Amino acid sequence: MYINRLNDRMKEQYGCKVYKLALSSGCSCPNRDGTLGSGGCIFCDGAGAFAESGDISLQLERAKARVSAKLKKPAKYISYFQSFTNTYGPVEQLERLYRAAMEPDDVVALSIATRPDCLGDEVLELLERCAQVKPVWVELGLQTIHPDTARYIRRGYDLPVYDQAVKALKARGITVVVHQILGLPGETPDMMAQTSQYIGASGADGIKLHLLHILRGTELARQWEAGQIHTMELEEYVAALEGCITHLPRALVLHRLTGDGAKRDLLAPLWSGDKKRVLNAINQALIRDDVEQGSAL
């Protein structure tokens, strides 16, 4: 079995556990503020609007305190602007936020979640400047390469926009991590594997594979409650995940093998709320099936 996991790469590079510290930039999203739409993607619950905001040093301090109970020895950190579109704002403001987030000595990298259509020239230049200080990762929410699904989830941009964003980021020395959702309505395991293979061939450095889950208050929740869609069973998800992994180049780093929403808002699938069980099931299946990353390429 061979899986190129982020945790292994981080331990090799830094000699210790590396934790992500979730930060809020206060940015909105063009798919929520009326520029492209007002409801966001159909799976978005708007929880980012309630994320802690304000002084970055204070956010870092509080985020470190939340993981301190897990620490048995000193660790390193990645400052992670997670919710909404964290390049969607005035460049001067973004630069202050990014530099403050990178400043602590125990922060080894800056990770910024955003959309491929929110990477103008000034933002790209800013990211390049930051990458001269510490490694910068940009996380792009692609989710799928299939046009019908992209329209259905209200993604708001076409695939060539993603391709251009990856090219522009890589030209500036930025690490690119791409999000993919498994179990989107209408998609077969083969279609999911096609998205993974495309991401691997696009020049991306890493991938986050997520399970589609239904959160209270979303458009997806309304469709699920009306019986219009269903979610995957654990066994289905694991099988689809294995198919995706075999279609990823061996050099691509797997940052995540599943995803879960806040338990208080999770409607389905309820099994995803037991993260330990899910990860154990995934790891056992990968070993049992002797899954080799890239073996289907």
C-alpha positions as a Python dict, from the first residue, in 0.01 Angstrom:
ca = {
    (1, 'M'): (0, 0, 0),
    (2, 'Y'): (117, 351, -79),
    (3, 'I'): (-66, 674, 12),
    (4, 'N'): (120, 1006, 2),
    (5, 'R'): (-26, 1163, 318),
    (6, 'L'): (30, 1519, 435),
    (7, 'N'): (103, 1418, 796),
    (8, 'D'): (391, 1200, 682),
    (9, 'R'): (538, 1476, 464),
    (10, 'M'): (513, 1732, 746),
    (11, 'K'): (681, 1505, 999),
    (12, 'E'): (960, 1433, 753),
    (13, 'Q'): (1014, 1803, 689),
    (14, 'Y'): (973, 1947, 1039),
    (15, 'G'): (1033, 1651, 1268),
    (16, 'C'): (710, 1701, 1461),
    (17, 'K'): (334, 1718, 1433),
    (18, 'V'): (207, 2017, 1235),
    (19, 'Y'): (-140, 2151, 1317),
    (20, 'K'): (-361, 2385, 1116),
    (21, 'L'): (-491, 2689, 1303),
    (22, 'A'): (-823, 2807, 1155),
    (23, 'L'): (-836, 3186, 1121),
    (24, 'S'): (-1097, 3429, 993),
    (25, 'S'): (-1006, 3701, 745),
    (26, 'G'): (-1349, 3861, 760),
    (27, 'C'): (-1381, 3819, 384),
    (28, 'S'): (-1714, 3738, 221),
    (29, 'C'): (-1768, 3551, -106),
    (30, 'P'): (-1885, 3673, -448),
    (31, 'N'): (-2128, 3383, -447),
    (32, 'R'): (-2293, 3521, -133),
    (33, 'D'): (-2267, 3901, -152),
    (34, 'G'): (-2464, 3939, -476),
    (35, 'T'): (-2171, 3965, -718),
    (36, 'L'): (-2236, 3615, -854),
    (37, 'G'): (-2521, 3511, -628),
    (38, 'S'): (-2663, 3553, -281),
    (39, 'G'): (-2712, 3198, -155),
    (40, 'G'): (-2365, 3055, -203),
    (41, 'C'): (-2302, 2701, -319),
    (42, 'I'): (-2592, 2472, -232),
    (43, 'F'): (-2392, 2293, 38),
    (44, 'C'): (-2270, 2613, 208),
    (45, 'D'): (-2432, 2685, 544),
    (46, 'G'): (-2276, 3029, 586),
    (47, 'A'): (-2102, 2920, 907),
    (48, 'G'): (-1799, 3123, 810),
    (49, 'A'): (-1998, 3433, 893),
    (50, 'F'): (-1982, 3332, 1257),
    (51, 'A'): (-1613, 3244, 1268),
    (52, 'E'): (-1397, 3428, 1515),
    (53, 'S'): (-1258, 3746, 1366),
    (54, 'G'): (-1048, 4039, 1475),
    (55, 'D'): (-682, 4061, 1577),
    (56, 'I'): (-482, 3782, 1411),
    (57, 'S'): (-240, 3739, 1701),
    (58, 'L'): (-534, 3685, 1936),
    (59, 'Q'): (-696, 3441, 1693),
    (60, 'L'): (-368, 3248, 1675),
    (61, 'E'): (-338, 3239, 2053),
    (62, 'R'): (-690, 3104, 2094),
    (63, 'A'): (-649, 2851, 1813),
    (64, 'K'): (-329, 2718, 1971),
    (65, 'A'): (-509, 2686, 2304),
    (66, 'R'): (-773, 2468, 2137),
    (67, 'V'): (-512, 2215, 2020),
    (68, 'S'): (-289, 2236, 2327),
    (69, 'A'): (-464, 1941, 2494),
    (70, 'K'): (-347, 1717, 2209),
    (71, 'L'): (18, 1817, 2245),
    (72, 'K'): (261, 1578, 2409),
    (73, 'K'): (563, 1768, 2278),
    (74, 'P'): (626, 2096, 2091),
    (75, 'A'): (451, 2132, 1757),
    (76, 'K'): (454, 2354, 1452),
    (77, 'Y'): (156, 2526, 1293),
    (78, 'I'): (3, 2634, 964),
    (79, 'S'): (-203, 2952, 971),
    (80, 'Y'): (-518, 2867, 778),
    (81, 'F'): (-768, 3123, 650),
    (82, 'Q'): (-1050, 2877, 604),
    (83, 'S'): (-1404, 3015, 571),
    (84, 'F'): (-1537, 3182, 258),
    (85, 'T'): (-1309, 3347, -2),
    (86, 'N'): (-993, 3472, 163),
    (87, 'T'): (-851, 3664, -132),
    (88, 'Y'): (-1176, 3858, -178),
    (89, 'G'): (-1093, 4196, -29),
    (90, 'P'): (-864, 4500, -52),
    (91, 'V'): (-506, 4388, -114),
    (92, 'E'): (-367, 4620, 155),
    (93, 'Q'): (-595, 4462, 415),
    (94, 'L'): (-515, 4111, 296),
    (95, 'E'): (-143, 4178, 319),
    (96, 'R'): (-172, 4289, 682),
    (97, 'L'): (-368, 3975, 766),
    (98, 'Y'): (-136, 3737, 583),
    (99, 'R'): (183, 3886, 727),
    (100, 'A'): (47, 3882, 1081),
    (101, 'A'): (-53, 3519, 1037),
    (102, 'M'): (295, 3423, 914),
    (103, 'E'): (487, 3620, 1176),
    (104, 'P'): (518, 3369, 1467),
    (105, 'D'): (830, 3153, 1455),
    (106, 'D'): (630, 2834, 1513),
    (107, 'V'): (411, 2901, 1206),
    (108, 'V'): (575, 2720, 916),
    (109, 'A'): (331, 2800, 635),
    (110, 'L'): (31, 3009, 535),
    (111, 'S'): (-275, 2838, 383),
    (112, 'I'): (-548, 3042, 213),
    (113, 'A'): (-881, 2901, 98),
    (114, 'T'): (-1031, 3086, -197),
    (115, 'R'): (-1199, 3061, -537),
    (116, 'P'): (-1011, 3038, -869),
    (117, 'D'): (-1203, 3343, -995),
    (118, 'C'): (-1077, 3561, -707),
    (119, 'L'): (-709, 3567, -796),
    (120, 'G'): (-646, 3895, -976),
    (121, 'D'): (-298, 4019, -1062),
    (122, 'E'): (-260, 4225, -743),
    (123, 'V'): (-357, 3929, -528),
    (124, 'L'): (-118, 3701, -716),
    (125, 'E'): (163, 3951, -665),
    (126, 'L'): (82, 3965, -293),
    (127, 'L'): (88, 3587, -265),
    (128, 'E'): (423, 3579, -444),
    (129, 'R'): (566, 3833, -196),
    (130, 'C'): (439, 3629, 97),
    (131, 'A'): (586, 3310, -49),
    (132, 'Q'): (929, 3473, -27),
    (133, 'V'): (887, 3480, 352),
    (134, 'K'): (730, 3138, 420),
    (135, 'P'): (559, 2870, 210),
    (136, 'V'): (214, 2971, 89),
    (137, 'W'): (-60, 2723, 5),
    (138, 'V'): (-369, 2828, -185),
    (139, 'E'): (-670, 2597, -151),
    (140, 'L'): (-913, 2601, -444),
    (141, 'G'): (-1269, 2473, -415),
    (142, 'L'): (-1309, 2290, -745),
    (143, 'Q'): (-1533, 2006, -614),
    (144, 'T'): (-1597, 1854, -960),
    (145, 'I'): (-1491, 1884, -1323),
    (146, 'H'): (-1834, 1792, -1459),
    (147, 'P'): (-2025, 2095, -1597),
    (148, 'D'): (-2376, 1977, -1508),
    (149, 'T'): (-2274, 1914, -1148),
    (150, 'A'): (-2091, 2245, -1127),
    (151, 'R'): (-2407, 2427, -1237),
    (152, 'Y'): (-2618, 2224, -997),
    (153, 'I'): (-2404, 2316, -695),
    (154, 'R'): (-2394, 2681, -813),
    (155, 'R'): (-2016, 2690, -821),
    (156, 'G'): (-2019, 3001, -1036),
    (157, 'Y'): (-1718, 2951, -1263),
    (158, 'D'): (-1618, 2724, -1549),
    (159, 'L'): (-1332, 2474, -1556),
    (160, 'P'): (-1091, 2691, -1765),
    (161, 'V'): (-1096, 2947, -1480),
    (162, 'Y'): (-959, 2679, -1250),
    (163, 'D'): (-693, 2578, -1505),
    (164, 'Q'): (-573, 2936, -1541),
    (165, 'A'): (-563, 2987, -1164),
    (166, 'V'): (-346, 2680, -1112),
    (167, 'K'): (-111, 2791, -1388),
    (168, 'A'): (-82, 3143, -1246),
    (169, 'L'): (-22, 3023, -890),
    (170, 'K'): (239, 2766, -989),
    (171, 'A'): (424, 3028, -1195),
    (172, 'R'): (466, 3229, -873),
    (173, 'G'): (590, 2944, -657),
    (174, 'I'): (262, 2889, -473),
    (175, 'T'): (157, 2542, -354),
    (176, 'V'): (-188, 2453, -488),
    (177, 'V'): (-429, 2231, -291),
    (178, 'V'): (-762, 2140, -450),
    (179, 'H'): (-1089, 2039, -283),
    (180, 'Q'): (-1305, 1764, -432),
    (181, 'I'): (-1643, 1647, -301),
    (182, 'L'): (-1739, 1282, -339),
    (183, 'G'): (-2105, 1187, -357),
    (184, 'L'): (-2242, 1490, -539),
    (185, 'P'): (-2590, 1407, -674),
    (186, 'G'): (-2582, 1243, -1016),
    (187, 'E'): (-2214, 1155, -1008),
    (188, 'T'): (-2096, 796, -1039),
    (189, 'P'): (-1773, 661, -889),
    (190, 'D'): (-1619, 677, -1238),
    (191, 'M'): (-1707, 1046, -1263),
    (192, 'M'): (-1549, 1111, -924),
    (193, 'A'): (-1233, 930, -1031),
    (194, 'Q'): (-1225, 1143, -1348),
    (195, 'T'): (-1226, 1458, -1136),
    (196, 'S'): (-940, 1323, -924),
    (197, 'Q'): (-739, 1232, -1232),
    (198, 'Y'): (-797, 1578, -1379),
    (199, 'I'): (-682, 1745, -1058),
    (200, 'G'): (-369, 1532, -1057),
    (201, 'A'): (-290, 1625, -1417),
    (202, 'S'): (-366, 1995, -1368),
    (203, 'G'): (-47, 2077, -1181),
    (204, 'A'): (-195, 2074, -832),
    (205, 'D'): (37, 1977, -547),
    (206, 'G'): (-225, 1843, -307),
    (207, 'I'): (-588, 1739, -276),
    (208, 'K'): (-855, 1733, -8),
    (209, 'L'): (-1117, 1465, -63),
    (210, 'H'): (-1446, 1539, 113),
    (211, 'L'): (-1771, 1354, 167),
    (212, 'L'): (-2088, 1535, 66),
    (213, 'H'): (-2276, 1597, 389),
    (214, 'I'): (-2604, 1776, 445),
    (215, 'L'): (-2601, 2069, 685),
    (216, 'R'): (-2904, 2234, 835),
    (217, 'G'): (-3012, 2557, 669),
    (218, 'T'): (-2864, 2487, 325),
    (219, 'E'): (-3037, 2450, -10),
    (220, 'L'): (-2901, 2096, -16),
    (221, 'A'): (-3081, 2028, 313),
    (222, 'R'): (-3411, 2139, 165),
    (223, 'Q'): (-3366, 1902, -128),
    (224, 'W'): (-3268, 1617, 102),
    (225, 'E'): (-3568, 1675, 328),
    (226, 'A'): (-3791, 1663, 18),
    (227, 'G'): (-3644, 1324, -73),
    (228, 'Q'): (-3482, 1455, -392),
    (229, 'I'): (-3129, 1340, -311),
    (230, 'H'): (-2956, 1079, -100),
    (231, 'T'): (-2616, 1061, 64),
    (232, 'M'): (-2357, 786, 46),
    (233, 'E'): (-2327, 498, 289),
    (234, 'L'): (-1988, 452, 451),
    (235, 'E'): (-1902, 151, 234),
    (236, 'E'): (-1994, 345, -82),
    (237, 'Y'): (-1777, 636, 21),
    (238, 'V'): (-1476, 419, 98),
    (239, 'A'): (-1505, 240, -237),
    (240, 'A'): (-1532, 570, -427),
    (241, 'L'): (-1240, 711, -229),
    (242, 'E'): (-1021, 417, -321),
    (243, 'G'): (-1107, 469, -687),
    (244, 'C'): (-1007, 833, -666),
    (245, 'I'): (-678, 760, -491),
    (246, 'T'): (-572, 514, -760),
    (247, 'H'): (-624, 790, -1018),
    (248, 'L'): (-398, 1039, -838),
    (249, 'P'): (-27, 1074, -921),
    (250, 'R'): (201, 932, -655),
    (251, 'A'): (365, 1272, -600),
    (252, 'L'): (35, 1444, -519),
    (253, 'V'): (-6, 1495, -144),
    (254, 'L'): (-335, 1384, 14),
    (255, 'H'): (-430, 1646, 271),
    (256, 'R'): (-764, 1492, 367),
    (257, 'L'): (-947, 1165, 309),
    (258, 'T'): (-1283, 1271, 446),
    (259, 'G'): (-1466, 1572, 580),
    (260, 'D'): (-1736, 1635, 836),
    (261, 'G'): (-1963, 1923, 927),
    (262, 'A'): (-2049, 2063, 1268),
    (263, 'K'): (-2240, 1789, 1452),
    (264, 'R'): (-2505, 2032, 1572),
    (265, 'D'): (-2600, 2105, 1209),
    (266, 'L'): (-2534, 1765, 1050),
    (267, 'L'): (-2845, 1607, 899),
    (268, 'A'): (-2692, 1334, 684),
    (269, 'P'): (-2514, 1103, 660),
    (270, 'L'): (-2508, 1068, 1036),
    (271, 'W'): (-2226, 813, 1025),
    (272, 'S'): (-1992, 1092, 914),
    (273, 'G'): (-2022, 1249, 1260),
    (274, 'D'): (-1815, 965, 1409),
    (275, 'K'): (-1484, 1073, 1263),
    (276, 'K'): (-1276, 813, 1444),
    (277, 'R'): (-1495, 533, 1308),
    (278, 'V'): (-1479, 675, 956),
    (279, 'L'): (-1101, 713, 956),
    (280, 'N'): (-1057, 362, 1097),
    (281, 'A'): (-1283, 222, 825),
    (282, 'I'): (-1089, 406, 555),
    (283, 'N'): (-749, 297, 685),
    (284, 'Q'): (-858, -65, 726),
    (285, 'A'): (-996, -72, 371),
    (286, 'L'): (-684, 84, 222),
    (287, 'I'): (-469, -182, 390),
    (288, 'R'): (-711, -466, 310),
    (289, 'D'): (-730, -371, -58),
    (290, 'D'): (-360, -282, -80),
    (291, 'V'): (-447, 51, -243),
    (292, 'E'): (-163, 206, -439),
    (293, 'Q'): (-191, 575, -517),
    (294, 'G'): (-160, 622, -893),
    (295, 'S'): (-200, 254, -979),
    (296, 'A'): (-480, 324, -1232),
    (297, 'L'): (-282, 582, -1427),
}
